[in-house]
PDB file of C-alpha atoms in Angstrom:
ATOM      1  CA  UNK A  19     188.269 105.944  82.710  1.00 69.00           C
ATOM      2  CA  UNK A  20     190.723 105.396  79.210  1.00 68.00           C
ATOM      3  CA  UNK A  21     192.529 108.264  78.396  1.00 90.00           C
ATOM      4  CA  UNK A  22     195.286 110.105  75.549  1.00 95.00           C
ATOM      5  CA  UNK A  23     196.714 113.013  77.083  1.00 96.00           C
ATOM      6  CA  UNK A  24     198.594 115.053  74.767  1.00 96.00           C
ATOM      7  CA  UNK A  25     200.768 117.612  76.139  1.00 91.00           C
ATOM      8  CA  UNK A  26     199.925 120.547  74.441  1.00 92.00           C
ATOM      9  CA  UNK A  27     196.342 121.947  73.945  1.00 93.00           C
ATOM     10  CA  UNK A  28     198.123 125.204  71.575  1.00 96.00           C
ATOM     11  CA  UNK A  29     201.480 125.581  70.225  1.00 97.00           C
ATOM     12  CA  UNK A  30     202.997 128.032  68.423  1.00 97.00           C
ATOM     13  CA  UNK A  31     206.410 127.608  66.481  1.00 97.00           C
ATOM     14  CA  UNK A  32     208.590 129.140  63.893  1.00 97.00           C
ATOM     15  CA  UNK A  33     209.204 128.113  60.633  1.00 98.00           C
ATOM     16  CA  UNK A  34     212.444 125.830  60.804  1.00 97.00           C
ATOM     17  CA  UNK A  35     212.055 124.451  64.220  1.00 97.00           C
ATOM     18  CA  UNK A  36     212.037 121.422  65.370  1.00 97.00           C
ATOM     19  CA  UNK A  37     208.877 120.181  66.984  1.00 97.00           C
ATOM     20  CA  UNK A  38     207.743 117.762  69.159  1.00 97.00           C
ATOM     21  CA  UNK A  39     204.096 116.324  69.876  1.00 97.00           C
ATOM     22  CA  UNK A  40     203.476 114.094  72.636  1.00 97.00           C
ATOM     23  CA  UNK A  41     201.064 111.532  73.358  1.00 97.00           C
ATOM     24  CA  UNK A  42     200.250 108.819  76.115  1.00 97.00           C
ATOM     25  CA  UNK A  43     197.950 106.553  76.675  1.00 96.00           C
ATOM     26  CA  UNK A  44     197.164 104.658  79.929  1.00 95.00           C
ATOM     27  CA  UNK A  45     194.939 101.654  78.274  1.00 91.00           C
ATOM     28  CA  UNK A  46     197.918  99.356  77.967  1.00 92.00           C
ATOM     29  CA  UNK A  47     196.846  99.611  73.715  1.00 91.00           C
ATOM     30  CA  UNK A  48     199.330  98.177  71.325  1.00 90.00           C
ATOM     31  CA  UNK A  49     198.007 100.826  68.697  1.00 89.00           C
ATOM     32  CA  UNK A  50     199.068 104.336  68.681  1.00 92.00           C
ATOM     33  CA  UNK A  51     197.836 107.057  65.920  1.00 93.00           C
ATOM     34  CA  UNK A  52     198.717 110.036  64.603  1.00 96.00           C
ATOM     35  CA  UNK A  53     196.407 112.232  62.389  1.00 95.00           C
ATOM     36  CA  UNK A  54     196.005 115.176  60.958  1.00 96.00           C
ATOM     37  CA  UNK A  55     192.670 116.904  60.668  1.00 95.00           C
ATOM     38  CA  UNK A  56     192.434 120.103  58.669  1.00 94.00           C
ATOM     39  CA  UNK A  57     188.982 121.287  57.422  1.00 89.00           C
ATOM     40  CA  UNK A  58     186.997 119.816  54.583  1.00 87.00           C
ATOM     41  CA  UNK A  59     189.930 117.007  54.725  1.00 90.00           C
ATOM     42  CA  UNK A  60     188.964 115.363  57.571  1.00 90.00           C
ATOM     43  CA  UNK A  61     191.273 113.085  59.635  1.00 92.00           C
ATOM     44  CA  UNK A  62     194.317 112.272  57.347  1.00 92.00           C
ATOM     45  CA  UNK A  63     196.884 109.490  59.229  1.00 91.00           C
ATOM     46  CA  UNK A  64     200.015 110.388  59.216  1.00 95.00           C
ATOM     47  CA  UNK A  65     201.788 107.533  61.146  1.00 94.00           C
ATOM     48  CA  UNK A  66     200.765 104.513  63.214  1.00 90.00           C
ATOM     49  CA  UNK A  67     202.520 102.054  65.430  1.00 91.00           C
ATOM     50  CA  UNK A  68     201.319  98.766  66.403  1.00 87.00           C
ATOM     51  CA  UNK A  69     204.131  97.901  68.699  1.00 89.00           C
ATOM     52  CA  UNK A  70     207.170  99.603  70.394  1.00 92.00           C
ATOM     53  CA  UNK A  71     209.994 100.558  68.354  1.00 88.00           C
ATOM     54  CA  UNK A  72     207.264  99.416  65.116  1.00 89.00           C
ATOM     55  CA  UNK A  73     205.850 102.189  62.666  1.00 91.00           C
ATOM     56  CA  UNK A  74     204.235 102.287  59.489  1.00 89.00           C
ATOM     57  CA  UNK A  75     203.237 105.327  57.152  1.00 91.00           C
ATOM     58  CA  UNK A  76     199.973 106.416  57.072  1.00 88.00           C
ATOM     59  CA  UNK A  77     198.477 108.769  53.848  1.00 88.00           C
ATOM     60  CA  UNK A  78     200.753 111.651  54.494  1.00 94.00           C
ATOM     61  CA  UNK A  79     204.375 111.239  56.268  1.00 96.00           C
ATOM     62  CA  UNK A  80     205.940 113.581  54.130  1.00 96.00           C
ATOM     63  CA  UNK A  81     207.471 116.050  56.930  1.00 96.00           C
ATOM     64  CA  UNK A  82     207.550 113.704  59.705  1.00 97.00           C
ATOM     65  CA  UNK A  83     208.851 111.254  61.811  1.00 97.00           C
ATOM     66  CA  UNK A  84     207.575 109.079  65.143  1.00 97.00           C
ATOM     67  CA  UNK A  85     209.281 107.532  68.068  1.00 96.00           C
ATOM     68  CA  UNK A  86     207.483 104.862  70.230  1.00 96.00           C
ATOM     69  CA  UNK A  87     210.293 104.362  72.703  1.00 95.00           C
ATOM     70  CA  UNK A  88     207.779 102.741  75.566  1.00 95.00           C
ATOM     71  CA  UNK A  89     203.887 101.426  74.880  1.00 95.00           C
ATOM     72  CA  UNK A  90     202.126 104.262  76.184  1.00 96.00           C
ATOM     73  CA  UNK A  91     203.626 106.883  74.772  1.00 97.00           C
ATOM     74  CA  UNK A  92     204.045 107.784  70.764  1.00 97.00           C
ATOM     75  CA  UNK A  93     205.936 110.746  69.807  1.00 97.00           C
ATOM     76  CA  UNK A  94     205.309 112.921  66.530  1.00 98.00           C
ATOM     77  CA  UNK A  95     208.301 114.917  65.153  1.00 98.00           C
ATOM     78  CA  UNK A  96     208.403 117.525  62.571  1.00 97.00           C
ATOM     79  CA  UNK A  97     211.966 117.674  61.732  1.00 94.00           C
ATOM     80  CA  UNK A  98     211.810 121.674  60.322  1.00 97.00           C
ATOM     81  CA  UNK A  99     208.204 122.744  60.497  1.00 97.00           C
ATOM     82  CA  UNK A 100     206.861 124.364  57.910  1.00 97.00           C
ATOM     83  CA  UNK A 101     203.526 127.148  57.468  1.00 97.00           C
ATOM     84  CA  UNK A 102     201.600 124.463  55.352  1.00 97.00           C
ATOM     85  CA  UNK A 103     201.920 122.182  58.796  1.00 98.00           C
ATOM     86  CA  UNK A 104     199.952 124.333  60.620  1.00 98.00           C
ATOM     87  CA  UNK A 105     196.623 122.201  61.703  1.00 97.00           C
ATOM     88  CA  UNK A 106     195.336 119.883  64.572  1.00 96.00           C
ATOM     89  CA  UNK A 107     197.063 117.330  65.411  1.00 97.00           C
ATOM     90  CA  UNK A 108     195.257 114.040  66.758  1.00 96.00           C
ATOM     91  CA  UNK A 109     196.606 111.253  68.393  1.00 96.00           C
ATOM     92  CA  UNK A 110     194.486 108.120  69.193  1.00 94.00           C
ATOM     93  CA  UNK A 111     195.127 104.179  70.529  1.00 93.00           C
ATOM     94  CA  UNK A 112     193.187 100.941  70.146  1.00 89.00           C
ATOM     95  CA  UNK A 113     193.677  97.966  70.855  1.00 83.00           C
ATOM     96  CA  UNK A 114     195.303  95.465  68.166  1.00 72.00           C
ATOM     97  CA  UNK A 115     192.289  94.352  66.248  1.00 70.00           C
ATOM     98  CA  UNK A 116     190.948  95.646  63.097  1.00 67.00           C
ATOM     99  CA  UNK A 117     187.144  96.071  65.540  1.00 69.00           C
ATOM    100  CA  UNK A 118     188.688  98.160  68.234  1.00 77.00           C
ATOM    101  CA  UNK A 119     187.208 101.191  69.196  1.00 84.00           C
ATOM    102  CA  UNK A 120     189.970 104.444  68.674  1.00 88.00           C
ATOM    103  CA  UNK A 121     190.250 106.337  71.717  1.00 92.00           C
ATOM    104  CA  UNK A 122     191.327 110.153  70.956  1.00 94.00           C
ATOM    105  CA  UNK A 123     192.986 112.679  73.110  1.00 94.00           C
ATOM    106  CA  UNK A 124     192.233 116.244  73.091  1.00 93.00           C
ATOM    107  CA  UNK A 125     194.258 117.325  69.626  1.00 94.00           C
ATOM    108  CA  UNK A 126     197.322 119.830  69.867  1.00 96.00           C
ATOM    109  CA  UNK A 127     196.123 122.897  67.321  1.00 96.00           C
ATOM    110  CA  UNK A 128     199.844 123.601  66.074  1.00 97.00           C
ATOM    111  CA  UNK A 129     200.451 127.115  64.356  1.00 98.00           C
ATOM    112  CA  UNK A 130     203.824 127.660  62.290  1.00 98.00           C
ATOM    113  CA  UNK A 131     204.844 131.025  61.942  1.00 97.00           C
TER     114      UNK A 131
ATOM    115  CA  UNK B  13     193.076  99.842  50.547  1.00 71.00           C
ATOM    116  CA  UNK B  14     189.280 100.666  51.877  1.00 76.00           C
ATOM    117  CA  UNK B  15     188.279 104.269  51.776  1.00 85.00           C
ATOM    118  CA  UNK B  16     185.062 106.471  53.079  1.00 92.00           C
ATOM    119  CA  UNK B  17     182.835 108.771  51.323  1.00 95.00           C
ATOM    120  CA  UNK B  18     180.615 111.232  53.488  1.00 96.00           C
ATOM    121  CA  UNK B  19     177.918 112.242  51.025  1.00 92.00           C
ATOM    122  CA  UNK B  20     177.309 115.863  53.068  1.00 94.00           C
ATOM    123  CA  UNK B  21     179.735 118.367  54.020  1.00 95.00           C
ATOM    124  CA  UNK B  22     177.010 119.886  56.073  1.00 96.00           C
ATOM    125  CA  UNK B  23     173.694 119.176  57.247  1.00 97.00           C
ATOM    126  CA  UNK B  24     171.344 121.786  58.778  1.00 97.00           C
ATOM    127  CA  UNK B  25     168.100 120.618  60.163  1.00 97.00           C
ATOM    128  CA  UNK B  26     165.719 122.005  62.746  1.00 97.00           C
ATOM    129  CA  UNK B  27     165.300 121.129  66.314  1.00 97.00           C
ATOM    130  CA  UNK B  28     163.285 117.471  67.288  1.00 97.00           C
ATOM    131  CA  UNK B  29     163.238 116.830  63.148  1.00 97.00           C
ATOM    132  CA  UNK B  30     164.575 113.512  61.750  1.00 97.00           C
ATOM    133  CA  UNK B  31     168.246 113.717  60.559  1.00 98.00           C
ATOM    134  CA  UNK B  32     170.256 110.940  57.952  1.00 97.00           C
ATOM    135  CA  UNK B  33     174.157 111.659  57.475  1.00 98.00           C
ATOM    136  CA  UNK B  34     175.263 109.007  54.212  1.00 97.00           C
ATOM    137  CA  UNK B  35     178.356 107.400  54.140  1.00 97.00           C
ATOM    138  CA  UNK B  36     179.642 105.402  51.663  1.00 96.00           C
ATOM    139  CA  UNK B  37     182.963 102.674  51.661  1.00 92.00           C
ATOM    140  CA  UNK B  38     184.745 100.779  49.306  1.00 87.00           C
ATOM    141  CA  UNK B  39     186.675  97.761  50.513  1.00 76.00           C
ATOM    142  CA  UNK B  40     187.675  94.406  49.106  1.00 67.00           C
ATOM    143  CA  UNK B  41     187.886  92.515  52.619  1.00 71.00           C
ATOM    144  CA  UNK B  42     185.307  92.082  55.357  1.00 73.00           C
ATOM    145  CA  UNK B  43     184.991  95.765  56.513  1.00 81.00           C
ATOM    146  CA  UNK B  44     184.159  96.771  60.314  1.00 87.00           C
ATOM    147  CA  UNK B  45     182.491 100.363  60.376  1.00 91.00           C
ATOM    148  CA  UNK B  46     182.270 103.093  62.641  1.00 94.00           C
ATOM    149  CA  UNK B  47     180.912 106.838  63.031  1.00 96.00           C
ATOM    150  CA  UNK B  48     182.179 108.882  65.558  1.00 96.00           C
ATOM    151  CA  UNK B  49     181.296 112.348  66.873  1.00 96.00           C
ATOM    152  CA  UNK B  50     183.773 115.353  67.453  1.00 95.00           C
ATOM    153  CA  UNK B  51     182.213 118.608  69.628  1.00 92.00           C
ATOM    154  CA  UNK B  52     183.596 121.807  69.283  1.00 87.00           C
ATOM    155  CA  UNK B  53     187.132 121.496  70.875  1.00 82.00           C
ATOM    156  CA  UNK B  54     186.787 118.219  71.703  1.00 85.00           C
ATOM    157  CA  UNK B  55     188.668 115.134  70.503  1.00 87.00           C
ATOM    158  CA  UNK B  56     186.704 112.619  68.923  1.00 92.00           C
ATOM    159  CA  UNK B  57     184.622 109.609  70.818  1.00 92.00           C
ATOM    160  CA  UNK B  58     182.958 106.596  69.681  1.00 93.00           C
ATOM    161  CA  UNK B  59     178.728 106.866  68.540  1.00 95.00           C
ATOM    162  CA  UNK B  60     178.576 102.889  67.409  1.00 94.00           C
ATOM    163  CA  UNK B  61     180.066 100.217  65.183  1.00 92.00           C
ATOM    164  CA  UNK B  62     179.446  97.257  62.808  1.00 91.00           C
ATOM    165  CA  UNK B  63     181.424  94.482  64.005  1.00 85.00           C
ATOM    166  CA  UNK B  64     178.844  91.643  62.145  1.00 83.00           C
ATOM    167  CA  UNK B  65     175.446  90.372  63.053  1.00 85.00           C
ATOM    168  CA  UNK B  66     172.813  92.608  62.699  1.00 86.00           C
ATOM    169  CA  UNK B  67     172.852  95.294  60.051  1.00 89.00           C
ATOM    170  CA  UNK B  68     171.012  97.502  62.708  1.00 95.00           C
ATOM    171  CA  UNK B  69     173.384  99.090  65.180  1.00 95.00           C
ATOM    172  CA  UNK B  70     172.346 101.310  68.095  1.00 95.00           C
ATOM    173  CA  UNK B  71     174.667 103.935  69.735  1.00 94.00           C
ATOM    174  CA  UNK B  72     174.884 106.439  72.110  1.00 93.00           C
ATOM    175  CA  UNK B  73     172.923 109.639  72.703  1.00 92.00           C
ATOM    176  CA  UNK B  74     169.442 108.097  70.441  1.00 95.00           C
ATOM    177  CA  UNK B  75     171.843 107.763  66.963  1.00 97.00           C
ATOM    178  CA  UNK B  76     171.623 104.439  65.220  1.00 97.00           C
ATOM    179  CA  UNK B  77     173.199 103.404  61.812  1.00 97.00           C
ATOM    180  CA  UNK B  78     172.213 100.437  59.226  1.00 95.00           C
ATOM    181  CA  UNK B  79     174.949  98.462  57.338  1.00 93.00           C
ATOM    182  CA  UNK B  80     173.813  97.845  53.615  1.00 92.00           C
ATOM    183  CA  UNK B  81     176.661  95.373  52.127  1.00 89.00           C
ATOM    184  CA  UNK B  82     174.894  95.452  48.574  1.00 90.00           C
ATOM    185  CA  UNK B  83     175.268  99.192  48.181  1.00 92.00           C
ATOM    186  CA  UNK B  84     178.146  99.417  50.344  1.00 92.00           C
ATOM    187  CA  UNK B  85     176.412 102.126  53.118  1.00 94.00           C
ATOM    188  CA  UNK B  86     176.638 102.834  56.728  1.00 96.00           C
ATOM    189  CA  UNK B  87     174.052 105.492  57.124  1.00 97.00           C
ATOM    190  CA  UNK B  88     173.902 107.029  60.568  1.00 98.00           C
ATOM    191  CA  UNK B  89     170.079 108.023  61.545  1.00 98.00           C
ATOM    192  CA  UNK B  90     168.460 110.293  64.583  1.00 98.00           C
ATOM    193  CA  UNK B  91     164.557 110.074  64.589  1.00 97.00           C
ATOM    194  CA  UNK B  92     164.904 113.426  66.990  1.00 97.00           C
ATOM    195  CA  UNK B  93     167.681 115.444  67.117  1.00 97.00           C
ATOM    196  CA  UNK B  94     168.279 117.872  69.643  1.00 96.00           C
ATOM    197  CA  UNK B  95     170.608 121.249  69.829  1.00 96.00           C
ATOM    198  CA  UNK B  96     172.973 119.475  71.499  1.00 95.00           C
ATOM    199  CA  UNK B  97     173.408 116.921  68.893  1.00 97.00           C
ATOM    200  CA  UNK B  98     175.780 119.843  66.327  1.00 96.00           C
ATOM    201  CA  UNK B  99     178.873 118.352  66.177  1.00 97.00           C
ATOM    202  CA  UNK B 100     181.169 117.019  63.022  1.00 96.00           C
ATOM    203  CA  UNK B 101     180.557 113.181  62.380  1.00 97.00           C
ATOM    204  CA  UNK B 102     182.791 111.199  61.049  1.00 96.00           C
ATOM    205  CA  UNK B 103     182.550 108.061  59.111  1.00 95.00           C
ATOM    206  CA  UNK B 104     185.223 105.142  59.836  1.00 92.00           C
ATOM    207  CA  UNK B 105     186.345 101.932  58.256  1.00 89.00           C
ATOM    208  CA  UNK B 106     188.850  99.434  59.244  1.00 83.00           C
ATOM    209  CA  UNK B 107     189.511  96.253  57.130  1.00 69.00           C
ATOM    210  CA  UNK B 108     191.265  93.004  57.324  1.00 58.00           C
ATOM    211  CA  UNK B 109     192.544  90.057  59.552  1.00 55.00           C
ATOM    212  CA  UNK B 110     195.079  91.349  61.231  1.00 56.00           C
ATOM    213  CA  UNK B 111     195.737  93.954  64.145  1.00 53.00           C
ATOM    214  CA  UNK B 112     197.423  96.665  62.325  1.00 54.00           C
ATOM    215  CA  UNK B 113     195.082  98.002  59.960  1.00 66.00           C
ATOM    216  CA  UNK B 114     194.631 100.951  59.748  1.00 73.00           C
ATOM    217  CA  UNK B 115     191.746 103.497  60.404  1.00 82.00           C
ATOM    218  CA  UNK B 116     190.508 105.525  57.773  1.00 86.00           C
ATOM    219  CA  UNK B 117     188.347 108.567  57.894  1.00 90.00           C
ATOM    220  CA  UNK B 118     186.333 110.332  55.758  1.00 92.00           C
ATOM    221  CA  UNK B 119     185.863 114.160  55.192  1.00 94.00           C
ATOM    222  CA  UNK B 120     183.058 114.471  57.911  1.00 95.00           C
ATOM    223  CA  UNK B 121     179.563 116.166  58.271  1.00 97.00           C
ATOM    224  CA  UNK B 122     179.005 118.954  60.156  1.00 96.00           C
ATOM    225  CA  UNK B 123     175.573 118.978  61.543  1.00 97.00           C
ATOM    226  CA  UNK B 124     174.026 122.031  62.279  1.00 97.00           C
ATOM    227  CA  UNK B 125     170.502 121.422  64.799  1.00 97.00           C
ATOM    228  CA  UNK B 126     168.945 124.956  64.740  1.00 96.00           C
ATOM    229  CA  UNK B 127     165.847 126.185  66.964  1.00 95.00           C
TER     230      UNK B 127
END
C-alpha cells in the first residue's frame, strides 16, 4: 500500500521558532509537495520538488524554505513562525508526469502561539 | 498558468438524491483533470481523472465526472448519494509536457448528505 507519513498529526509552537515539518514517502516518486490548506482557500502550494536537492516555488513561499536531502523524504521549514502560519499543512508525491495521481499524507494541523 | 474554479462552497442535499459539484479551469495547454475527496481528518485521496479519451470518467465510491473542452468543465456527478458521501471535494488541474508541473487546487465543496 503507497504511503506519506508525516511526523506530526498536531503541533504547537511559539511565535519566533523555528519549525520543522517532515514528510516521507515510500513510492520511490520523484515529486514531493507541500501545501497549505486553510478554509475557504483551499489547497495553496507552497513548494514542490521534482528531484533531490531541486525545488521550485509554488503560490505562496513567502515564510518558508524546503530541503529534499534524499528522494523520499521533503522537509518544510518555517524559518521564525509566525500566528498568520497557523493552518494544515499537506504534503503529497506523484510520480513525474503531469497525469500522476497525488498521493497525500495525513496533514500536520500547526498552531503558532 | 492553469487555474480551478469550484462554482459551490457548499452543497447540501438529502440522502439517495442526485448531487452535481461544477468546476471550472482555465488553461492554455492540454489540461489533465482530477477531483479528489478529503473526509473529516483525513488527507486527501484520488475519486477519478481525465487523462484523454472519453469525456466520461468513472471513479470510485458511484462518482463520475464529464470533461466539456468547449466550456472548459469537469463536473463531478452522483446519481445517489449516500451519508457517507459528506466530505470536501476538490477540483484539480495539471498542465503541460513535462514532469514538473504543478498541481493546482481549487477552493473546494463541502458536501453536506443529510437524512
Amino acid at each position: 500500500d503507497v504511503k506519506v507519513t508525516q511526523s506530526s498529526r498536531y503541533l504547537v509552537k511559539r511565535t519566533g521558532e523555528k519549525v520543522f515539518l517532515e514528510c516521507v514517502q515510500d513510492m520511490d516518486h520523484e515529486n514531493m509537495f507541500w501545501y497549505r490548506q486553510d478554509p475557504g482557500l483551499g489547497l495553496r502550494l507552497i513548494y514542490f520538488s521534482y528531484d533531490v536537492k531541486m525545488k521550485e516555488k509554488g503560490d505562496i513561499p513567502e515564510g518558508y524554505s524546503v530541503s529534499r536531502e534524499k528522494k523520499e523524504r521533503f522537509s518544510l521549514i518555517l524559518e521564525s513562525a509566525s500566528t498568520n502560519q497557523t493552518s494544515m499543512y499537506l504534503c503529497a508525491s506523484s510520480l513525474y508526469s503531469p497525469w500522476g495521481e497525488a498521493f497525500f499524507g495525513q496533514g500536520t494541523r500547526l498552531t503558532v502561539v | 498558468a492553469q487555474s480551478v474554479t469550484q462554482l459551490d462552497s457548499q452543497v447540501p442535499v438529502f440522502e439517495e438524491a442526485p448531487v452535481e459539484l461544477r468546476c471550472n479551469y482555465s488553461s492554455s495547454v492540454s489540461v489533465y483533470l482530477f477531483w479528489y475527496v478529503q473526509y473529516p481528518n483525513q488527507g486527501l485521496q484520488l475519486l477519478l481523472k481525465y487523462l484523454s479519451g472519453s469525456t466520461l470518467v468513472k471513479g470510485i465510491n458511484g462518482f463520475e465526472a464529464e470533461f466539456n473542452k468547449s466550456q472548459t468543465s469537469f463536473h463531478l456527478r452522483k446519481p445517489s448519494v449516500h451519508i457517507s458521501d459528506t466530505a470536501e471535494y476538490f477540483c484539480a488541474v495539471s498542465a503541460g509536457q513535462g514532469g514538473s508541473e504543478k498541481l493546482v487546487f481549487g477552493k473546494g465543496t463541502k458536501l453536506t448528505v443529510n437524512p
